[in-house]
């Protein structure tokens, strides 16, 4: 599953249906949690001890700062957080420091980050530590280098189910392909129209190309929407039909058409915020409740104007 909360809810449902003994036999985890369990058992096979430490973002930044100092690289030109983000994306793409340096292809900035990445990775190994992105990358390396370990999990898991498949990255794709590679009993659930994590390494190609990877796949479109009324869905369908990278579907509902959408165009964010505040005040004066209103905005910076208008 995509989040620990989703995994917890799934385990709870399984327990209610099967009882705790049978439910515990099912692995219901995030990718990272499942990989931790796999690595705790076999990390020695790839040069780590089984009691390896997992570094969080603060630990990462601390190590990167130490590396910058040891390489005499100015933090102002290579901020630790920015460097950590590049390293994270490299690991999501299964790029080792060596492969990353090779791909830098003479780009000074990328070559410097490649050197930092190499020293950073060496320090993690010396400390018997992995960062969050290592958990998946090192599991893929474990499966690649130890076919017997991969075969153990291929035989163990007759069925593999992945939620929010549109948000998987290359490393997660590779991991699931390896585990399901023998029996090919893989079920994925996802919505290409909800792919919003590209900035975190997610690749929509995973879901768009699923039928090419698994030619015998059966596709089931879940098109009934239980949340919205017809006019909301009609507007959403009309807009999202313009997206170029999608498989295509038409959402429908049996909840009736509902009220029509109202669209107002205003000159700037100040007038927009004033319009929102006045609309809410007008509604409340006519008997509506404050809690019946919600304001959605695209980025956090847009909240300032709304807050001022409200005050």
Short mmCIF file of C-alpha atoms in Angstrom, two decimals:
data_model
loop_
_atom_site.label_atom_id
_atom_site.label_comp_id
_atom_site.label_asym_id
_atom_site.label_seq_id
_atom_site.Cartn_x
_atom_site.Cartn_y
_atom_site.Cartn_z
CA UNK A 1 0.00 0.00 0.00
CA UNK A 2 1.02 3.63 -0.44
CA UNK A 3 0.85 4.69 3.23
CA UNK A 4 1.21 3.07 6.66
CA UNK A 5 -2.34 4.20 7.44
CA UNK A 6 -3.70 2.30 4.42
CA UNK A 7 -1.68 -0.78 5.42
CA UNK A 8 -3.03 -0.57 8.97
CA UNK A 9 -6.62 -0.28 7.75
CA UNK A 10 -6.14 -3.26 5.44
CA UNK A 11 -4.72 -5.38 8.28
CA UNK A 12 -7.67 -4.36 10.46
CA UNK A 13 -10.17 -5.45 7.79
CA UNK A 14 -8.33 -8.75 7.27
CA UNK A 15 -8.39 -9.41 11.02
CA UNK A 16 -12.14 -8.75 11.16
CA UNK A 17 -12.77 -11.14 8.25
CA UNK A 18 -10.22 -13.90 8.90
CA UNK A 19 -9.33 -13.63 12.59
CA UNK A 20 -5.91 -12.49 13.79
CA UNK A 21 -4.03 -15.78 13.20
CA UNK A 22 -4.86 -16.01 9.47
CA UNK A 23 -4.68 -12.25 8.97
CA UNK A 24 -1.13 -12.18 10.35
CA UNK A 25 -0.06 -14.63 7.63
CA UNK A 26 -0.83 -12.00 4.97
CA UNK A 27 1.85 -9.36 4.38
CA UNK A 28 0.05 -6.00 4.29
CA UNK A 29 2.72 -3.31 4.23
CA UNK A 30 4.09 -0.33 2.39
CA UNK A 31 6.94 -1.09 0.00
CA UNK A 32 9.42 0.22 2.56
CA UNK A 33 8.04 -1.83 5.47
CA UNK A 34 8.06 -5.02 3.39
CA UNK A 35 11.65 -4.35 2.29
CA UNK A 36 12.78 -3.82 5.90
CA UNK A 37 11.42 -7.26 6.78
CA UNK A 38 13.17 -8.85 3.77
CA UNK A 39 16.48 -7.10 4.51
CA UNK A 40 16.46 -7.91 8.24
CA UNK A 41 16.51 -11.56 7.18
CA UNK A 42 19.13 -11.44 4.39
CA UNK A 43 21.06 -8.14 4.51
CA UNK A 44 24.30 -10.05 5.20
CA UNK A 45 24.14 -11.38 1.64
CA UNK A 46 24.82 -7.86 0.30
CA UNK A 47 27.35 -6.74 2.91
CA UNK A 48 25.15 -5.27 5.66
CA UNK A 49 24.46 -6.63 9.12
CA UNK A 50 20.85 -7.57 9.85
CA UNK A 51 20.60 -4.96 12.62
CA UNK A 52 21.29 -2.07 10.20
CA UNK A 53 20.09 1.40 11.22
CA UNK A 54 17.56 3.32 9.13
CA UNK A 55 18.51 6.98 8.69
CA UNK A 56 15.80 9.63 8.54
CA UNK A 57 16.05 12.97 6.69
CA UNK A 58 17.90 14.68 9.57
CA UNK A 59 20.49 11.89 9.64
CA UNK A 60 20.86 12.19 5.86
CA UNK A 61 21.49 15.93 6.02
CA UNK A 62 24.02 15.48 8.82
CA UNK A 63 26.01 12.91 6.81
CA UNK A 64 25.84 15.02 3.64
CA UNK A 65 27.11 18.08 5.57
CA UNK A 66 30.06 16.03 6.83
CA UNK A 67 30.77 14.81 3.30
CA UNK A 68 30.66 18.37 1.90
CA UNK A 69 33.16 19.45 4.54
CA UNK A 70 35.50 16.54 3.81
CA UNK A 71 35.38 17.23 0.04
CA UNK A 72 35.80 21.01 0.52
CA UNK A 73 32.53 21.70 -1.29
CA UNK A 74 30.67 24.90 -0.38
CA UNK A 75 27.29 24.28 1.24
CA UNK A 76 25.93 27.48 -0.33
CA UNK A 77 26.47 26.08 -3.81
CA UNK A 78 25.34 22.57 -2.89
CA UNK A 79 22.66 22.82 -0.14
CA UNK A 80 22.38 19.49 1.72
CA UNK A 81 18.59 19.22 1.18
CA UNK A 82 18.93 19.78 -2.57
CA UNK A 83 21.73 17.21 -2.75
CA UNK A 84 19.65 14.72 -0.72
CA UNK A 85 16.75 15.18 -3.17
CA UNK A 86 18.98 14.39 -6.17
CA UNK A 87 20.42 11.32 -4.42
CA UNK A 88 16.89 10.18 -3.54
CA UNK A 89 15.75 10.44 -7.16
CA UNK A 90 18.87 8.55 -8.27
CA UNK A 91 18.02 5.70 -5.90
CA UNK A 92 14.39 5.72 -7.05
CA UNK A 93 15.82 5.11 -10.54
CA UNK A 94 18.20 2.40 -9.22
CA UNK A 95 21.28 4.48 -10.08
CA UNK A 96 24.33 3.58 -8.00
CA UNK A 97 26.96 6.35 -7.47
CA UNK A 98 29.02 4.83 -10.31
CA UNK A 99 26.07 4.81 -12.73
CA UNK A 100 25.10 8.32 -11.63
CA UNK A 101 28.62 9.65 -12.32
CA UNK A 102 28.63 7.98 -15.71
CA UNK A 103 25.25 9.53 -16.57
CA UNK A 104 26.51 12.99 -15.50
CA UNK A 105 28.26 13.13 -18.86
CA UNK A 106 30.54 16.07 -18.11
CA UNK A 107 27.93 18.18 -16.26
CA UNK A 108 29.97 19.87 -13.49
CA UNK A 109 27.11 20.12 -10.98
CA UNK A 110 26.01 16.50 -11.47
CA UNK A 111 29.61 15.28 -11.28
CA UNK A 112 30.06 17.06 -7.94
CA UNK A 113 26.81 15.56 -6.63
CA UNK A 114 28.00 12.18 -7.91
CA UNK A 115 31.17 12.50 -5.79
CA UNK A 116 29.06 13.50 -2.78
CA UNK A 117 26.71 10.56 -3.42
CA UNK A 118 29.64 8.14 -3.60
CA UNK A 119 31.16 9.39 -0.32
CA UNK A 120 27.71 9.52 1.32
CA UNK A 121 26.97 5.93 0.36
CA UNK A 122 30.37 4.78 1.64
CA UNK A 123 29.70 6.41 5.02
CA UNK A 124 26.30 4.77 5.28
CA UNK A 125 27.83 1.36 4.58
CA UNK A 126 30.58 1.94 7.18
CA UNK A 127 27.91 2.86 9.75
CA UNK A 128 25.81 -0.20 8.78
CA UNK A 129 22.99 2.19 7.87
CA UNK A 130 20.49 2.65 5.06
CA UNK A 131 18.38 5.66 4.24
CA UNK A 132 14.72 5.38 3.29
CA UNK A 133 15.41 5.04 -0.45
CA UNK A 134 18.07 2.38 0.16
CA UNK A 135 15.44 0.05 1.59
CA UNK A 136 13.92 -0.58 -1.83
CA UNK A 137 17.09 -0.21 -3.92
CA UNK A 138 19.09 -2.62 -1.73
CA UNK A 139 16.24 -5.16 -1.80
CA UNK A 140 16.30 -5.05 -5.62
CA UNK A 141 20.09 -5.55 -5.49
CA UNK A 142 19.62 -8.44 -3.04
CA UNK A 143 17.17 -10.15 -5.42
CA UNK A 144 19.44 -9.48 -8.42
CA UNK A 145 22.56 -10.86 -6.72
CA UNK A 146 20.94 -13.75 -4.84
CA UNK A 147 18.53 -15.69 -7.10
CA UNK A 148 17.78 -18.13 -4.29
CA UNK A 149 16.45 -15.32 -2.07
CA UNK A 150 14.29 -14.01 -4.92
CA UNK A 151 12.96 -17.50 -5.61
CA UNK A 152 12.05 -17.88 -1.92
CA UNK A 153 9.78 -14.81 -2.08
CA UNK A 154 8.44 -15.70 -5.53
CA UNK A 155 7.29 -19.04 -4.08
CA UNK A 156 6.13 -17.50 -0.80
CA UNK A 157 3.80 -14.95 -2.40
CA UNK A 158 1.34 -16.61 -4.78
CA UNK A 159 -0.52 -13.31 -5.15
CA UNK A 160 0.81 -9.75 -5.15
CA UNK A 161 -1.55 -6.77 -4.89
CA UNK A 162 -0.42 -3.16 -5.20
CA UNK A 163 -2.55 -0.13 -4.37
CA UNK A 164 -2.07 3.38 -5.87
CA UNK A 165 -0.01 1.89 -8.70
CA UNK A 166 0.11 5.21 -10.55
CA UNK A 167 2.36 6.52 -7.77
CA UNK A 168 5.04 3.81 -8.00
CA UNK A 169 8.57 4.69 -9.12
CA UNK A 170 11.08 2.64 -11.12
CA UNK A 171 12.58 0.90 -8.06
CA UNK A 172 9.13 -0.12 -6.77
CA UNK A 173 8.15 -1.27 -10.26
CA UNK A 174 11.30 -3.39 -10.53
CA UNK A 175 10.77 -4.88 -7.07
CA UNK A 176 7.16 -5.89 -7.74
CA UNK A 177 8.04 -7.24 -11.21
CA UNK A 178 10.73 -9.45 -9.65
CA UNK A 179 8.52 -10.84 -6.87
CA UNK A 180 5.62 -11.50 -9.26
CA UNK A 181 7.91 -12.61 -12.10
CA UNK A 182 7.45 -16.35 -11.63
CA UNK A 183 3.70 -16.84 -11.16
CA UNK A 184 2.64 -13.49 -12.66
CA UNK A 185 -0.33 -13.30 -10.28
CA UNK A 186 -0.11 -9.53 -9.97
CA UNK A 187 -3.12 -7.28 -9.35
CA UNK A 188 -2.63 -3.52 -9.36
CA UNK A 189 -5.16 -0.81 -8.54
CA UNK A 190 -4.58 2.70 -9.73
CA UNK A 191 -5.88 5.74 -11.54
CA UNK A 192 -3.77 7.33 -14.26
CA UNK A 193 -5.80 10.54 -13.78
CA UNK A 194 -4.58 10.78 -10.18
CA UNK A 195 -0.86 10.64 -10.90
CA UNK A 196 0.47 13.61 -8.91
CA UNK A 197 3.78 12.37 -7.47
CA UNK A 198 6.07 12.80 -10.48
CA UNK A 199 8.15 15.24 -8.39
CA UNK A 200 8.80 12.34 -5.99
CA UNK A 201 9.94 9.96 -8.71
CA UNK A 202 6.61 8.32 -9.57
CA UNK A 203 6.34 7.34 -13.22
CA UNK A 204 2.92 7.12 -14.88
CA UNK A 205 4.41 4.75 -17.50
CA UNK A 206 4.14 1.95 -14.91
CA UNK A 207 0.34 1.97 -15.13
CA UNK A 208 0.04 3.06 -18.77
CA UNK A 209 2.32 0.22 -19.90
CA UNK A 210 0.98 -2.48 -17.59
CA UNK A 211 -0.78 -4.44 -20.36
CA UNK A 212 2.42 -4.43 -22.44
CA UNK A 213 4.36 -5.87 -19.48
CA UNK A 214 1.64 -8.43 -18.75
CA UNK A 215 -0.05 -9.27 -22.12
CA UNK A 216 -2.63 -11.56 -20.48
CA UNK A 217 -3.77 -8.88 -18.02
CA UNK A 218 -7.48 -8.36 -17.47
CA UNK A 219 -8.48 -4.71 -17.14
CA UNK A 220 -11.46 -3.82 -14.97
CA UNK A 221 -12.54 -0.17 -15.10
CA UNK A 222 -14.10 1.09 -11.88
CA UNK A 223 -16.15 3.93 -13.32
CA UNK A 224 -18.97 4.34 -10.80
CA UNK A 225 -18.27 7.27 -8.49
CA UNK A 226 -19.89 7.21 -5.04
CA UNK A 227 -18.68 10.60 -3.82
CA UNK A 228 -19.85 13.24 -6.30
CA UNK A 229 -23.04 14.27 -8.11
CA UNK A 230 -23.43 14.22 -11.88
CA UNK A 231 -22.60 17.85 -12.66
CA UNK A 232 -19.31 17.61 -10.76
CA UNK A 233 -18.36 14.47 -12.71
CA UNK A 234 -19.41 15.90 -16.07
CA UNK A 235 -17.19 18.94 -15.51
CA UNK A 236 -14.27 16.77 -14.31
CA UNK A 237 -14.65 14.37 -17.26
CA UNK A 238 -14.71 17.27 -19.75
CA UNK A 239 -11.55 18.80 -18.30
CA UNK A 240 -9.49 15.68 -17.77
CA UNK A 241 -10.29 14.39 -21.27
CA UNK A 242 -7.66 16.90 -22.44
CA UNK A 243 -4.85 15.07 -20.62
CA UNK A 244 -2.52 13.37 -23.09
CA UNK A 245 -1.17 10.54 -20.90
CA UNK A 246 -4.20 8.55 -19.78
CA UNK A 247 -6.00 5.30 -20.51
CA UNK A 248 -9.44 6.89 -20.66
CA UNK A 249 -12.64 6.28 -18.68
CA UNK A 250 -15.97 7.97 -18.06
CA UNK A 251 -17.03 8.34 -14.44
CA UNK A 252 -20.74 8.15 -13.64
CA UNK A 253 -22.93 8.28 -10.56
CA UNK A 254 -26.45 7.35 -9.54
CA UNK A 255 -26.62 10.25 -7.08
CA UNK A 256 -28.45 12.54 -9.50
CA UNK A 257 -27.19 15.64 -11.31
CA UNK A 258 -27.02 17.94 -8.26
CA UNK A 259 -26.59 21.69 -8.40
CA UNK A 260 -24.80 23.25 -11.34
CA UNK A 261 -21.22 24.43 -10.90
CA UNK A 262 -20.71 28.18 -10.67
CA UNK A 263 -17.51 29.70 -12.08
CA UNK A 264 -16.33 33.24 -11.39
CA UNK A 265 -13.26 34.76 -12.99
CA UNK A 266 -11.58 37.62 -11.11
CA UNK A 267 -8.63 39.85 -11.89
CA UNK A 268 -6.25 38.85 -9.09
CA UNK A 269 -5.92 36.81 -5.90
CA UNK A 270 -7.04 39.72 -3.67
CA UNK A 271 -10.37 40.13 -5.44
CA UNK A 272 -10.70 36.36 -5.55
CA UNK A 273 -10.22 36.08 -1.77
CA UNK A 274 -12.69 38.94 -1.11
CA UNK A 275 -15.26 37.22 -3.33
CA UNK A 276 -14.81 33.96 -1.38
CA UNK A 277 -15.18 35.72 1.99
CA UNK A 278 -18.26 37.69 0.87
CA UNK A 279 -19.89 34.56 -0.57
CA UNK A 280 -19.43 32.70 2.73
CA UNK A 281 -20.73 35.67 4.77
CA UNK A 282 -23.78 35.92 2.51
CA UNK A 283 -24.50 32.21 2.90
CA UNK A 284 -24.18 32.36 6.71
CA UNK A 285 -26.47 35.40 6.87
CA UNK A 286 -29.07 33.31 5.03
CA UNK A 287 -28.85 30.43 7.52
CA UNK A 288 -25.90 28.33 6.30
CA UNK A 289 -23.37 27.04 8.87
CA UNK A 290 -19.68 28.03 8.90
CA UNK A 291 -18.61 24.37 8.78
CA UNK A 292 -20.50 23.86 5.51
CA UNK A 293 -17.83 25.86 3.67
CA UNK A 294 -14.40 24.79 2.50
CA UNK A 295 -11.81 26.71 0.48
CA UNK A 296 -9.40 24.79 -1.75
CA UNK A 297 -6.33 26.40 -3.29
CA UNK A 298 -3.66 25.08 -5.63
CA UNK A 299 -0.53 26.05 -3.68
CA UNK A 300 0.07 27.14 -0.08
CA UNK A 301 1.18 30.64 -1.13
CA UNK A 302 -2.40 31.38 -2.24
CA UNK A 303 -3.69 30.99 1.31
CA UNK A 304 -2.30 34.41 2.37
CA UNK A 305 -4.89 36.43 0.45
CA UNK A 306 -7.74 34.22 1.72
CA UNK A 307 -6.56 34.56 5.35
CA UNK A 308 -6.37 38.37 5.03
CA UNK A 309 -9.85 38.54 3.52
CA UNK A 310 -11.22 36.37 6.32
CA UNK A 311 -9.62 38.52 9.04
#
